[in-house]
Coordinates of C-alpha atoms and ligand atoms in Angstrom, one line a residue:
M248 CA 132.8 28.9 -24.2
G249 CA 130.2 26.3 -23.0
D250 CA 130.0 23.1 -21.3
V251 CA 127.3 20.3 -21.0
S252 CA 125.3 22.1 -18.5
D253 CA 124.8 24.1 -21.4
W254 CA 123.4 21.3 -23.3
H255 CA 121.0 20.3 -20.4
R256 CA 119.7 23.9 -20.6
I257 CA 119.0 23.2 -23.9
Q258 CA 117.3 20.4 -23.6
E259 CA 115.1 21.8 -20.8
N260 CA 113.7 25.1 -23.2
L261 CA 113.2 22.5 -25.9
R262 CA 111.8 20.6 -23.5
G263 CA 109.0 23.0 -23.5
S264 CA 108.4 23.2 -27.5
M265 CA 107.8 19.2 -27.9
T266 CA 105.7 16.6 -27.2
Q267 CA 106.9 14.9 -24.5
E268 CA 107.5 11.6 -26.5
S269 CA 109.4 13.3 -28.8
F270 CA 111.5 14.7 -26.2
R271 CA 112.1 11.4 -25.2
N272 CA 112.7 10.0 -28.4
W273 CA 115.2 12.6 -29.6
V274 CA 116.5 15.0 -27.7
E275 CA 116.8 13.2 -23.9
P276 CA 119.0 10.8 -25.4
V277 CA 121.3 13.0 -27.0
Q278 CA 124.7 13.9 -25.4
F279 CA 126.8 16.9 -25.4
S280 CA 130.3 16.4 -26.6
H281 CA 132.3 19.5 -27.0
F282 CA 132.6 22.6 -29.3
G283 CA 134.4 22.8 -32.0
E284 CA 136.9 25.6 -33.6
N285 CA 134.0 27.6 -35.3
S286 CA 131.4 27.7 -32.6
D287 CA 130.1 25.0 -33.6
M288 CA 128.5 22.6 -30.8
H289 CA 129.1 19.2 -31.7
L290 CA 126.1 16.8 -30.0
M291 CA 126.6 13.0 -30.0
A292 CA 123.4 10.7 -30.9
P293 CA 123.1 7.5 -29.7
N294 CA 122.3 6.3 -33.4
L295 CA 122.1 6.9 -36.9
D296 CA 118.2 7.4 -36.9
V297 CA 118.8 9.5 -34.0
K298 CA 121.0 11.8 -36.2
D299 CA 119.0 12.0 -39.3
W300 CA 116.3 12.9 -37.5
L301 CA 117.4 15.4 -35.3
E302 CA 119.5 16.7 -38.6
Q303 CA 115.8 17.0 -40.7
E304 CA 113.6 17.7 -37.7
F305 CA 115.3 19.7 -35.0
L306 CA 118.3 21.3 -36.0
T307 CA 116.7 24.9 -36.3
R308 CA 115.0 24.5 -32.9
I309 CA 118.1 23.1 -31.3
V310 CA 120.4 26.4 -32.7
A311 CA 117.2 28.8 -31.5
A312 CA 117.3 27.0 -28.0
A313 CA 121.3 27.8 -27.6
R314 CA 120.7 31.0 -28.7
S315 CA 117.9 31.9 -26.5
A316 CA 120.3 30.4 -23.9
G317 CA 122.2 33.1 -24.6
L318 CA 125.0 31.1 -26.2
D319 CA 126.8 32.1 -29.0
I320 CA 127.1 29.1 -31.6
S321 CA 126.9 29.4 -35.2
N322 CA 126.2 25.5 -35.7
V323 CA 124.9 22.6 -34.5
A324 CA 127.0 19.4 -35.7
I325 CA 125.4 15.5 -34.8
D326 CA 128.1 12.6 -34.5
V327 CA 126.6 9.2 -34.1
A328 CA 127.7 7.6 -30.7
G329 CA 130.9 4.6 -31.0
S330 CA 131.9 5.1 -34.3
G331 CA 133.3 8.1 -36.8
S332 CA 132.0 6.0 -39.2
E333 CA 129.1 3.7 -38.7
P334 CA 128.7 1.6 -41.8
V335 CA 125.1 2.7 -43.4
Q336 CA 122.7 0.7 -44.0
G337 CA 122.2 -0.4 -47.5
A338 CA 119.3 1.6 -49.0
F339 CA 115.8 -0.3 -49.4
D340 CA 116.2 -2.8 -52.2
F341 CA 112.9 -3.2 -53.9
E342 CA 112.8 -6.6 -54.8
P343 CA 109.7 -7.2 -57.3
E344 CA 107.5 -9.6 -55.1
P345 CA 104.4 -11.1 -55.9
S346 CA 100.9 -8.7 -55.7
P347 CA 99.8 -7.9 -52.1
F348 CA 96.8 -7.5 -53.4
N349 CA 93.5 -10.2 -53.5
P350 CA 92.9 -11.3 -56.8
K351 CA 88.9 -11.6 -55.9
Y352 CA 89.2 -7.3 -54.9
T353 CA 88.8 -6.0 -58.5
F354 CA 86.9 -3.2 -60.3
D355 CA 85.1 -6.0 -62.1
R356 CA 83.7 -7.8 -59.1
F357 CA 82.7 -4.4 -57.1
V358 CA 78.9 -3.9 -57.7
V359 CA 78.2 -0.5 -57.9
G360 CA 75.1 1.9 -57.0
S361 CA 74.3 4.9 -55.8
C362 CA 75.9 4.3 -52.1
N363 CA 79.2 3.9 -53.7
D364 CA 79.1 5.2 -57.1
F365 CA 81.1 8.2 -55.8
A366 CA 83.9 6.2 -53.9
H367 CA 84.4 3.7 -57.0
A368 CA 84.8 6.6 -59.6
A369 CA 87.1 8.1 -57.5
A370 CA 89.1 4.6 -57.1
R371 CA 89.2 4.3 -60.7
A372 CA 90.7 7.4 -61.3
V373 CA 93.3 7.0 -59.5
A374 CA 93.6 3.2 -60.7
S375 CA 94.1 4.8 -64.1
R376 CA 96.4 7.8 -63.6
P377 CA 97.8 7.8 -60.4
A378 CA 98.7 11.1 -58.8
K379 CA 97.7 13.0 -61.4
A380 CA 93.7 12.7 -60.7
Y381 CA 92.9 13.1 -56.6
N382 CA 96.0 12.8 -54.3
P383 CA 95.4 11.8 -51.8
L384 CA 92.1 9.5 -51.9
Y385 CA 90.4 9.4 -48.8
I386 CA 87.7 6.7 -49.1
Y387 CA 85.5 6.4 -45.3
S388 CA 82.8 4.5 -45.0
G389 CA 81.3 2.2 -41.7
T390 CA 82.3 -1.8 -42.1
G391 CA 81.6 -4.3 -44.2
M392 CA 80.7 -1.6 -47.2
G393 CA 83.7 -2.2 -49.8
K394 CA 86.9 0.5 -48.7
T395 CA 89.2 -2.9 -48.1
H396 CA 88.1 -4.2 -51.4
L397 CA 88.3 -0.9 -53.3
L398 CA 91.5 -0.3 -52.1
H399 CA 92.6 -4.2 -53.6
A400 CA 90.8 -2.8 -56.4
I401 CA 93.4 -0.2 -56.9
G402 CA 96.5 -1.8 -56.3
N403 CA 95.7 -4.6 -58.7
Q404 CA 94.9 -2.2 -61.4
L405 CA 98.1 -0.4 -60.6
Y406 CA 100.3 -3.7 -60.3
S407 CA 99.2 -4.9 -63.7
N408 CA 99.4 -1.8 -65.5
D409 CA 103.0 -1.6 -64.4
S410 CA 103.9 -4.7 -62.4
S411 CA 107.7 -2.7 -61.7
M412 CA 105.8 -0.2 -59.5
R413 CA 106.7 -0.2 -56.0
I414 CA 103.2 -0.2 -54.5
V415 CA 103.6 -0.5 -50.8
Y416 CA 100.1 -1.7 -49.3
T417 CA 99.5 -1.7 -45.5
S418 CA 97.1 -1.0 -42.6
A419 CA 98.1 1.3 -40.1
E420 CA 98.0 -0.9 -37.6
E421 CA 101.3 -2.9 -39.6
F422 CA 102.9 0.8 -40.3
M423 CA 102.7 1.2 -36.0
N424 CA 104.3 -1.9 -35.3
E425 CA 106.7 -2.1 -38.0
M426 CA 107.8 1.6 -37.0
V427 CA 107.6 0.4 -33.6
K428 CA 110.2 -2.9 -34.3
S429 CA 112.4 -0.6 -36.6
I430 CA 113.0 1.5 -33.4
R431 CA 113.4 -1.1 -31.1
Y432 CA 116.1 -2.8 -33.6
S433 CA 117.6 0.4 -34.9
N434 CA 116.3 0.0 -38.3
M435 CA 114.7 3.5 -38.8
R436 CA 116.6 3.6 -41.8
R437 CA 115.1 0.9 -43.8
F438 CA 111.7 1.7 -42.2
H439 CA 112.0 5.5 -44.0
D440 CA 113.2 3.7 -47.2
R441 CA 110.1 1.1 -47.4
F442 CA 107.5 3.9 -47.2
R443 CA 109.2 6.9 -48.4
K444 CA 110.4 5.3 -51.9
A445 CA 107.4 4.1 -52.6
D446 CA 105.3 5.0 -55.7
A447 CA 102.1 4.4 -54.2
L448 CA 101.2 4.0 -50.7
L449 CA 97.7 2.1 -49.9
V450 CA 96.9 2.4 -46.4
D451 CA 93.7 0.7 -45.4
D452 CA 92.0 1.6 -41.8
V453 CA 94.1 4.9 -41.2
H454 CA 91.8 5.8 -38.2
V455 CA 93.6 3.8 -36.4
I456 CA 96.9 6.3 -36.0
G457 CA 94.3 8.5 -34.2
S458 CA 95.5 9.5 -30.3
K459 CA 99.3 7.8 -31.3
E460 CA 101.5 10.2 -31.4
R461 CA 104.7 8.9 -32.2
T462 CA 103.3 7.1 -35.5
Q463 CA 101.0 10.2 -36.6
E464 CA 104.8 11.9 -36.6
E465 CA 105.9 9.4 -38.7
F466 CA 103.1 9.0 -41.1
F467 CA 103.0 12.5 -41.7
H468 CA 106.3 12.4 -42.6
T469 CA 106.1 9.3 -45.0
F470 CA 102.8 11.5 -46.2
N471 CA 104.8 14.4 -47.3
A472 CA 107.7 12.9 -48.6
L473 CA 105.4 11.0 -51.5
H474 CA 102.9 13.7 -51.9
N475 CA 105.8 16.0 -52.6
G476 CA 107.6 13.1 -54.6
G477 CA 104.1 13.2 -56.8
K478 CA 103.6 9.8 -55.8
Q479 CA 99.5 8.4 -54.8
I480 CA 98.7 8.2 -51.6
V481 CA 95.3 6.1 -50.7
L482 CA 93.8 5.9 -47.4
C483 CA 90.8 4.2 -46.4
S484 CA 88.9 4.8 -43.1
D485 CA 85.9 4.3 -41.0
S486 CA 85.3 8.0 -40.8
N487 CA 85.7 11.8 -42.3
P488 CA 89.2 12.9 -40.9
A489 CA 87.6 15.7 -39.4
T490 CA 85.7 12.9 -36.9
I491 CA 88.7 10.8 -36.1
P492 CA 89.4 11.0 -32.4
G493 CA 93.2 12.6 -31.4
L494 CA 94.2 13.1 -35.0
V495 CA 96.3 15.7 -35.0
G496 CA 95.5 19.0 -37.3
R497 CA 98.2 18.5 -39.7
L498 CA 97.1 15.3 -40.6
R499 CA 93.3 16.2 -40.8
S500 CA 94.1 18.5 -43.0
R501 CA 96.7 16.7 -45.4
F502 CA 93.8 13.7 -45.5
S503 CA 91.7 16.0 -47.2
W504 CA 93.9 17.3 -49.8
G505 CA 92.8 15.4 -52.4
M506 CA 89.6 13.8 -53.0
M507 CA 87.1 12.7 -49.8
A508 CA 84.7 9.7 -50.9
D509 CA 82.3 8.2 -48.5
I510 CA 80.4 4.7 -49.3
Q511 CA 76.8 4.9 -47.6
P512 CA 75.4 1.8 -46.6
P513 CA 73.7 0.2 -49.8
D514 CA 70.6 0.8 -51.0
L515 CA 68.3 -1.7 -51.8
E516 CA 69.0 -2.4 -55.9
T517 CA 72.7 -2.4 -54.8
K518 CA 72.0 -5.1 -52.1
M519 CA 69.5 -7.1 -54.7
A520 CA 72.8 -6.5 -57.4
I521 CA 75.4 -7.6 -54.7
L522 CA 73.5 -10.7 -53.3
D523 CA 72.9 -11.5 -57.5
H524 CA 76.3 -11.3 -58.5
M525 CA 77.6 -12.6 -55.2
S526 CA 75.3 -15.8 -56.0
D527 CA 76.3 -16.1 -59.7
E528 CA 80.6 -16.2 -58.6
K529 CA 79.2 -19.1 -56.1
Q530 CA 76.9 -20.5 -59.0
V531 CA 74.1 -21.4 -57.2
N532 CA 70.8 -19.9 -58.0
L533 CA 69.0 -17.7 -55.7
P534 CA 65.3 -16.6 -56.8
E535 CA 64.2 -13.3 -57.2
D536 CA 61.9 -13.3 -54.1
V537 CA 64.3 -14.4 -52.1
C538 CA 66.9 -12.4 -53.0
S539 CA 64.6 -9.4 -52.6
Y540 CA 63.5 -11.0 -49.0
I541 CA 67.2 -10.9 -47.7
A542 CA 67.7 -7.3 -49.4
T543 CA 65.1 -6.0 -47.7
R544 CA 65.5 -7.2 -44.7
L545 CA 69.2 -6.5 -44.3
N546 CA 70.0 -3.0 -43.2
T547 CA 73.4 -3.6 -42.5
N548 CA 76.5 -4.4 -44.7
I549 CA 78.0 -6.0 -47.2
R550 CA 80.2 -8.4 -45.3
E551 CA 76.8 -9.3 -43.6
L552 CA 74.5 -9.8 -46.6
E553 CA 78.1 -12.8 -48.0
G554 CA 77.5 -14.1 -44.6
V555 CA 73.8 -14.8 -44.7
L556 CA 74.2 -16.1 -48.3
T557 CA 76.5 -18.5 -47.2
R558 CA 74.9 -19.4 -44.4
L559 CA 71.7 -19.9 -47.1
I560 CA 73.9 -22.3 -49.2
E561 CA 75.1 -24.3 -46.8
R562 CA 71.7 -24.7 -45.4
A563 CA 70.2 -25.6 -49.0
R564 CA 73.4 -28.3 -49.2
F565 CA 72.7 -29.4 -45.9
V566 CA 69.0 -30.6 -46.3
N567 CA 70.0 -30.9 -50.1
S568 CA 67.1 -28.8 -52.0
K569 CA 67.1 -25.7 -53.3
I570 CA 67.1 -22.5 -52.0
T571 CA 63.5 -21.4 -51.1
L572 CA 61.5 -18.2 -49.7
A573 CA 60.7 -20.6 -46.9
M574 CA 63.7 -21.3 -46.1
V575 CA 65.0 -17.7 -45.7
R576 CA 62.0 -17.0 -43.9
N577 CA 62.8 -19.8 -41.7
M578 CA 66.4 -17.6 -41.3
F579 CA 65.3 -14.6 -40.2
G580 CA 62.8 -14.0 -37.4
S581 CA 61.6 -10.4 -36.6
L582 CA 61.0 -7.3 -38.6
E583 CA 63.8 -4.8 -38.9
L584 CA 63.4 -1.3 -39.1
R585 CA 64.6 0.3 -42.4
A586 CA 66.9 3.5 -42.4
P587 CA 65.0 7.0 -41.7
E588 CA 63.3 8.3 -44.8
G589 CA 65.2 10.9 -46.5
P590 CA 64.7 14.5 -48.1
T591 CA 64.8 14.9 -51.8
V592 CA 66.4 16.6 -54.8
E593 CA 63.1 19.0 -54.8
S594 CA 63.4 19.6 -51.1
I595 CA 67.2 20.2 -51.3
Q596 CA 66.9 22.7 -54.1
Q597 CA 64.4 24.4 -52.2
A598 CA 65.8 24.8 -49.4
V599 CA 69.4 25.8 -50.5
A600 CA 67.6 28.4 -52.9
A601 CA 65.8 29.5 -49.9
K602 CA 69.3 30.0 -48.0
F603 CA 71.2 32.2 -51.0
G604 CA 67.9 33.8 -51.8
L605 CA 67.2 32.5 -55.2
P606 CA 64.7 31.3 -57.7
V607 CA 64.9 27.1 -57.3
A608 CA 64.8 27.7 -61.3
D609 CA 68.1 29.9 -61.0
L610 CA 70.1 26.4 -59.4
L611 CA 69.0 24.5 -62.6
A612 CA 70.1 26.8 -65.2
R613 CA 72.5 27.4 -67.6
N614 CA 74.0 30.3 -65.4
N615 CA 77.3 29.3 -64.1
S616 CA 78.3 32.6 -62.3
R617 CA 79.2 32.0 -59.1
T618 CA 76.8 33.8 -57.3
V619 CA 74.5 30.7 -58.6
A620 CA 76.9 28.4 -59.1
Y621 CA 78.5 28.3 -55.9
P622 CA 75.0 27.5 -54.1
R623 CA 74.5 24.2 -56.8
Q624 CA 77.3 23.3 -55.6
V625 CA 76.3 22.8 -52.4
A626 CA 73.1 21.7 -53.1
M627 CA 74.5 19.0 -55.3
Y628 CA 76.8 18.1 -52.1
L629 CA 73.9 18.2 -49.9
C630 CA 72.4 15.3 -52.5
K631 CA 75.0 13.4 -51.6
R632 CA 75.3 13.5 -48.2
L633 CA 71.3 13.1 -47.5
T634 CA 70.2 11.4 -50.3
R635 CA 70.7 7.9 -52.4
M636 CA 71.2 9.3 -55.8
S637 CA 73.7 8.3 -58.1
L638 CA 76.0 11.1 -59.3
T639 CA 74.5 11.0 -62.8
S640 CA 70.8 11.0 -61.2
V641 CA 72.3 14.2 -59.6
G642 CA 73.2 15.3 -62.8
K643 CA 70.1 15.6 -63.8
A644 CA 68.3 16.9 -61.6
F645 CA 70.6 19.9 -62.3
H646 CA 71.0 19.8 -65.8
K647 CA 74.9 19.3 -65.6
H648 CA 77.0 15.9 -66.3
H649 CA 78.0 14.0 -63.8
T650 CA 81.5 14.9 -63.8
T651 CA 80.4 18.2 -63.0
V652 CA 78.8 16.8 -60.3
L653 CA 82.0 14.9 -59.1
H654 CA 84.0 18.1 -58.8
S655 CA 81.3 19.9 -57.6
I656 CA 80.5 18.1 -54.1
A657 CA 84.5 17.5 -54.1
K658 CA 85.0 21.2 -54.0
I659 CA 82.5 21.9 -50.9
E660 CA 84.2 18.7 -49.7
R661 CA 87.2 20.3 -49.3
E662 CA 86.2 23.7 -48.6
I663 CA 84.0 22.6 -46.0
D664 CA 86.9 22.5 -43.5
T665 CA 88.7 25.6 -43.8
D666 CA 85.8 27.9 -44.6
R667 CA 83.6 28.6 -41.6
E668 CA 81.0 30.4 -43.4
L669 CA 80.5 27.4 -45.7
K670 CA 81.0 25.1 -42.5
A671 CA 77.7 26.7 -40.7
T672 CA 75.9 27.1 -43.6
V673 CA 76.1 23.6 -44.9
E674 CA 75.2 22.2 -41.3
E675 CA 72.1 24.8 -41.2
L676 CA 71.1 23.0 -44.5
L677 CA 71.2 19.6 -42.7
G678 CA 69.4 20.3 -40.0
K679 CA 66.7 21.5 -42.0
L680 CA 66.4 18.4 -43.9
K681 CA 67.2 15.8 -41.5
P682 CA 65.3 12.8 -42.2
T683 CA 62.7 12.3 -39.3
R684 CA 60.4 9.6 -40.2
Y685 CA 61.0 6.2 -39.8
S686 CA 59.4 3.5 -41.7
Q687 CA 59.0 -0.2 -41.6
C688 CA 60.0 -2.6 -44.0
A689 CA 56.8 -4.3 -45.5
Ligands
ADP4 P1 85.4 -2.7 -45.5 O1 87.0 -2.5 -45.7 O2 84.5 -1.6 -46.1 O3 84.9 -3.3 -44.1 P2 85.0 -4.7 -47.4 O4 85.8 -4.3 -48.8 O5 86.0 -5.3 -46.3 O6 84.2 -3.5 -46.5 O7 83.6 -5.7 -48.1 C1 83.3 -6.5 -47.5 C2 83.1 -7.9 -48.0 O8 81.7 -7.3 -49.1 C3 84.1 -8.0 -49.4 O9 84.1 -9.8 -49.3 C4 83.8 -7.3 -50.5 O10 84.4 -7.9 -51.4 C5 82.3 -7.4 -50.5 N1 81.7 -6.0 -51.2 C6 81.6 -4.8 -50.4 N2 81.0 -4.0 -51.2 C7 81.0 -4.6 -52.6 C8 80.0 -4.2 -53.8 N3 80.0 -2.8 -53.9 N4 80.3 -5.5 -54.7 C9 81.0 -6.6 -54.4 N5 81.4 -6.7 -53.6 C10 81.7 -5.8 -52.2
MG5 MG1 88.3 -2.9 -44.7

C-alpha cells in the first residue's frame, strides 16, 4: 500500500482546489503517518485545531483526492502530533459579564425620522423577538448615522429582557484580532466556542472583513453555526453587501438573507429633533432659530451635529453667555450645498406604472393580484431608495399599512440580488428617476 509520496501527491491535488491561504493553514502542516488495517490513511495534524478543521471541512475532499490519485483508501483518520491523548481544552464557560453595551445608546435615546425609521423598526423587532423577526439584520449607512447606536440599543434591550442570554458583541476588527491571536496560541477551540455558542451575535463594522480571506472563512462558519442554531445575528456596515470590496459570494448572500436596512442622511426635521434631544440631554437651552440654522447648514452626519453642538456649548460657557444666533453664525463661514432634490412619490408611481404597463390608479387600488402587487412593491422600494418618506407616509401614498410597506421593501431588497430581471428593472427606473438639480440652502 502507499507511502508518504502518496500524501504529497494528494496535497498537490488539493492545492489546486482551495485558496493558497487555506492550503497553507490546513493542508501543508499535515504529515503522513501510516496506512491502517482497513485501508485507512492516517494523517498527523500539528494540533487539535487543525484536526478539527480538517475533519469538518476537508475530509471528503482528501478522500476524493486520494482516490483520484489512484489510492484505494476507505477513510482518512487524523491524529494529533505529540500525544494520542492531548487534553481537550475546557469548553468555553460563559461567565455572566457586565453588559458590554453603552447605557446611553438605547432606543429611547434614538430619535426616529424618515431617514432611519426603517432601520429603527427592524432593530426593535429583532430586539423584542430575537431570531424570530429577521435574521440576520443587516444595517448599513455612511458614518455617523446611528448604526452603532442601534446595535447597542438592541444589545441593551436583549440584555435587560434576559441577562442570562449570551450576547456577544464585537467589531469585525476585534473578531479578526482575536482569531489571529487564537491561531497563534493554538486556542481556536476557545475562539469557536466564544462565537459559535452565543445566543446572539452583534457585529459592528463588518465591512472590514472584505478581502480578508481567512477571517471571512472563519466568520462564515460562525455565521452558519449561529444561523442554523436559530440564534440572532445583527451586522452593521458602511455599505450594502453587494458593494463591499473583496467580500466572498457566500457571505454576501448570507448577509442579505434576512433584512437589510439602510439609514439615510438625516432630513431637516430629524436633524432638528436630534439637536433638540441632545441639548435637552446636555441641559442647555438651544433657541429654535439656532437649531434650524445648524440643521440647515450641516448636511453631513449626526456625529458632526453633536460635535457642533458641543463646540457651541463650550463657547457659550467660555464667554459666559447664552447660545445666540450671532454666536453660531460666527462659527459657520460659507453656505453649503444641500443634497440634490429627489423625485416625488407621484413621479415614482408614474414611472413604475409606465414600466409595467399599468394605470397609476391600479397601484393605489385594493387589487393584490401579482401583476399589480409586484409593481407596487417595486414602487415602495424606490420610495425608500429615492425619497425621505417615512414608512407611514409611503403607506398612505399607496393606501397600505406601514407594515405592508416594510415587508414589500424587504422582499424586493432580498430578491434584487438574485433576480436579474428585477435588478435591471430597478436600475432602469433609478436611472430615470435620479435627481439632477442641486439647490442651495437659504
Ligand atoms: P455610526 O455607527 O453609524 O457611525 P453612531 O451610532 O456612532 O454612528 O452615531 C454617532 C453619534 O450620533 C452617536 O453619539 C449617536 O448616539 C448619535 N446618533 C446617531 N443617530 C441618532 C439618532 N437617530 N438619535 C439620537 N442620536 C443619534
Ligand atoms: Mg459605528
